[in-house]
C-alpha positions as a printed Julia matrix, in Angstrom:
257×3 Matrix{Float64}:
  -2.96   -6.71   14.17
   0.55   -7.48   14.97
   0.89  -10.56   17.16
   4.4    -9.77   18.26
   3.74   -6.15   19.34
   0.07   -6.93   20.27
  -0.9    -3.67   18.57
  -2.86   -2.54   15.52
  -0.71   -1.17   12.82
  -2.82    2.01   13.05
  -4.81    2.82   16.08
  -7.49    5.49   15.93
  -9.89    6.89   18.32
 -12.12   10.14   18.85
 -11.56   12.74   21.46
 -13.57   15.94   22.3
 -10.59   18.16   22.46
  -8.16   16.77   19.82
 -10.71   15.37   17.49
  -9.87   12.28   15.44
  -6.5    10.74   16.87
  -4.4     8.41   14.79
  -1.36    6.62   16.15
   1.04    4.76   13.85
   2.48    1.55   15.24
   3.95    0.49   11.88
   5.28    2.17    8.7
   2.58    3.3     6.33
   3.34    2.82    2.61
   1.23    3.25   -0.45
   0.26    1.12   -3.49
   2.33    1.66   -6.55
   1.11    4.12   -9.08
   1.52    1.56  -11.96
  -1.32   -0.39  -10.32
  -3.78    2.52  -10.45
  -5.6     4.42  -13.08
  -3.45    7.13  -14.79
  -2.97   10.55  -13.11
  -4.6    12.23  -16.07
  -7.86   10.19  -15.49
  -7.87   11.18  -11.75
  -7.51   14.83  -12.66
  -9.54   15.05  -15.85
 -12.49   16.95  -14.23
 -10.54   19.41  -12.23
 -10.55   22.29  -14.83
 -14.36   21.93  -15.07
 -15.01   22.09  -11.36
 -16.12   25.21   -9.51
 -12.97   27.25   -8.56
 -11.74   25.94   -5.22
 -14.25   23.12   -4.9
 -12.25   20.52   -6.88
 -10.69   17.43   -5.51
  -6.86   17.76   -5.28
  -5.45   14.72   -7.45
  -3.1    13.06   -4.8
  -2.27    9.6    -4.03
  -1.51   10.72   -0.51
  -3.4    11.58    2.57
  -5.88   14.34    2.39
  -7.88   16.13    5.21
 -10.28   18.51    3.46
 -13.32   19.26    5.48
 -14.0    22.49    7.21
 -14.14   21.72   11.06
 -12.19   18.48   10.5
  -9.76   18.05   13.39
  -7.04   15.36   13.22
  -4.14   14.46   15.6
  -1.52   12.2    14.09
   1.11   10.56   16.17
   4.04    9.36   13.94
   5.29    7.35   16.97
   8.63    6.94   15.32
   7.18    5.32   12.18
   7.5     6.53    8.51
   4.71    7.53    6.12
   6.24    6.82    2.56
   4.39    7.71   -0.53
   6.7     5.94   -2.67
   8.3     2.95   -1.01
  11.49    1.48   -2.48
  12.19    4.91   -4.0
  14.64    7.42   -2.56
  14.84   11.01   -3.87
  18.25   12.17   -5.07
  17.66   15.9    -4.4
  20.82   16.91   -6.51
  19.92   14.98   -9.59
  16.29   15.5    -9.28
  15.25   11.92   -9.68
  13.81    9.03   -7.54
  16.13    6.07   -7.58
  15.84    2.47   -6.42
  18.14    0.58   -4.05
  20.69   -0.04   -6.92
  20.75    3.75   -7.83
  18.83    3.4   -11.06
  16.23    6.04  -11.87
  12.56    5.06  -11.45
  10.24    5.66  -14.32
   7.59    8.25  -13.7
   4.94    5.88  -14.46
   5.82    3.68  -11.47
   5.71    6.63   -9.06
   2.77    7.78   -6.93
   1.86   11.49   -7.41
   1.01   14.2    -4.94
   1.87   15.46   -1.54
   2.16   12.94    1.26
  -0.19   14.8     3.46
  -2.68   17.58    2.27
  -4.57   19.89    4.7
  -6.99   22.06    3.03
 -10.72   23.66    3.17
 -10.46   24.74    6.87
  -9.25   21.41    8.33
  -6.83   21.26   11.24
  -3.99   18.8    11.55
  -1.64   18.25   14.54
   1.32   15.99   13.82
   3.43   14.81   16.69
   6.19   12.22   17.12
   6.12   10.52   20.56
   9.52    8.88   19.85
  11.13   12.43   20.01
  12.84   13.76   23.07
  11.7    17.06   24.65
  13.33   19.72   26.85
  12.09   22.65   28.84
  12.98   26.31   28.21
  11.13   29.52   28.47
   8.71   27.74   30.79
   7.49   25.58   28.08
   8.27   22.03   26.82
   9.64   21.94   23.27
  10.66   19.06   20.9
  14.45   18.48   20.36
  14.85   18.43   16.44
  16.15   15.22   15.08
  15.73   13.26   18.29
  12.7    11.18   16.97
  12.52    8.84   13.96
   8.88    9.71   12.66
   9.31   10.61    9.12
   7.21   11.9     6.11
   8.88   11.01    2.84
   8.34   10.13   -0.83
   6.2    13.04   -1.81
   6.08   13.62   -5.55
   3.82   16.6    -6.49
   3.12   16.76  -10.16
   0.61   19.37  -11.41
  -2.45   17.98  -13.3
  -1.82   20.68  -15.95
  -4.63   23.13  -15.36
  -3.75   26.91  -15.23
  -3.87   28.65  -11.93
  -3.39   25.37  -10.07
  -2.33   25.99   -6.49
   1.23   25.24   -5.39
   1.55   21.92   -3.62
   4.4    20.78   -1.49
   5.96   17.46   -1.93
   5.8    16.46    1.82
   3.0    18.55    3.35
   0.69   20.99    1.73
  -1.5    23.53    3.79
  -4.16   25.65    1.93
  -7.48   27.41    2.06
  -7.71   28.67    5.7
  -6.36   25.51    7.26
  -4.04   24.95   10.32
  -0.96   22.74   10.73
   0.72   22.22   14.18
   3.76   19.95   14.02
   5.74   19.02   17.17
   8.69   16.95   16.1
   9.1    14.72   12.95
  11.3    14.73    9.8
  10.16   15.89    6.51
  12.75   14.48    4.17
  13.17   13.26    0.64
  10.23   14.91   -0.95
   9.86   16.6    -4.4
   7.6    19.31   -5.57
   8.14   19.05   -9.35
   5.65   21.69  -10.56
   5.39   23.93   -7.42
   7.01   25.39   -4.44
   8.0    23.95   -1.15
   9.64   20.48   -1.57
   9.11   19.85    2.09
   6.2    22.02    3.24
   4.13   24.36    1.14
   1.89   26.85    2.85
  -0.66   28.53    0.62
  -0.46   28.66   -3.19
  -1.87   30.41   -6.09
  -5.48   29.62   -5.39
  -5.91   30.64   -1.68
  -8.99   31.44    0.45
  -8.51   32.34    4.16
  -5.45   32.41    6.17
  -3.14   29.38    6.72
  -1.84   29.02   10.15
   1.28   26.8    10.71
   3.34   26.15   13.93
   6.39   23.99   13.76
   8.38   23.09   16.79
  11.5    20.78   16.6
  10.81   19.78   13.03
  13.49   18.69   10.58
  13.11   19.58    7.01
  15.95   18.26    4.83
  16.79   16.63    1.49
  13.78   17.99   -0.29
  13.6    19.49   -3.79
  11.36   21.93   -5.67
  11.12   23.31   -9.16
  10.74   26.94   -8.03
  11.79   28.99   -4.94
  12.3    26.88   -1.73
  13.06   23.26   -1.5
  12.46   23.39    2.35
   9.61   25.54    3.32
   7.56   27.91    1.22
   4.74   30.29    2.25
   2.65   32.77    0.1
  -0.18   35.2     0.45
  -2.17   34.78    3.66
  -0.23   32.99    6.26
   0.68   33.07    9.92
   3.77   30.9    10.54
   5.82   30.33   13.61
   8.89   28.14   13.83
  10.85   27.06   16.94
  14.05   25.0    17.18
  13.67   23.68   13.7
  16.42   22.29   11.3
  16.09   23.17    7.68
  19.13   22.0     5.62
  20.03   20.22    2.44
  17.2    21.4     0.33
  17.65   23.01   -3.08
  17.0    26.72   -3.64
  16.5    28.78   -0.57
  15.73   26.68    2.51
  12.88   29.02    3.68
  11.02   31.32    1.45
   8.11   33.45    2.59
   6.29   35.8     0.1
   3.92   38.39    1.7
   0.97   39.73   -0.31
   1.57   42.94   -2.22
């Protein structure tokens, strides 16, 4: 509870139509990796799990139940998986405020947000401006300050592990709708889609993504597209988005053979 704003830092409620609603009234940051158990410990049982039924080793937010429906309002705030670290997309390193590289052991690992196993997530940014054209209201890209940043996907090392994005990952028959917001400064070290990754090498079902007025910039990936990547079974629609300053190709869609 913030006495100055008279609001909770995170306000949540349920709605029959939109499911679980979450509104951010303050920035969200995560505990430093060095204070947690090693990533290898968190992922050690992954290879022995039934295919597709494993837990994704991530320090970020995960929505992974079929039928789960969540609406997240960034409300001009920032979700930062690695506070105090800024991605130098050209150098391929997270750096502190003085420009020094941060040791991997001090960084959180994973996508900032993972949506999987049939879950549905709607992200909006109520700080963004809108305009009307074509008889519909659309978000003006870059007009809001809601941001998803600090993603740092590192594969746990098992073979045939699905691609994960640095910022947002959507897989296994899930749905993402994003109206506004900025996906910046995320890194997929061992996968595709530094900003947003749709699908991966282990995919069940069709992933549906709709992006309206979203900015995807300053992200980095090891393969393919530093901005937005989609493969195999996907249905993607983009309107009025800005994708710039990412390494590799800005947008890469690979259709099934």
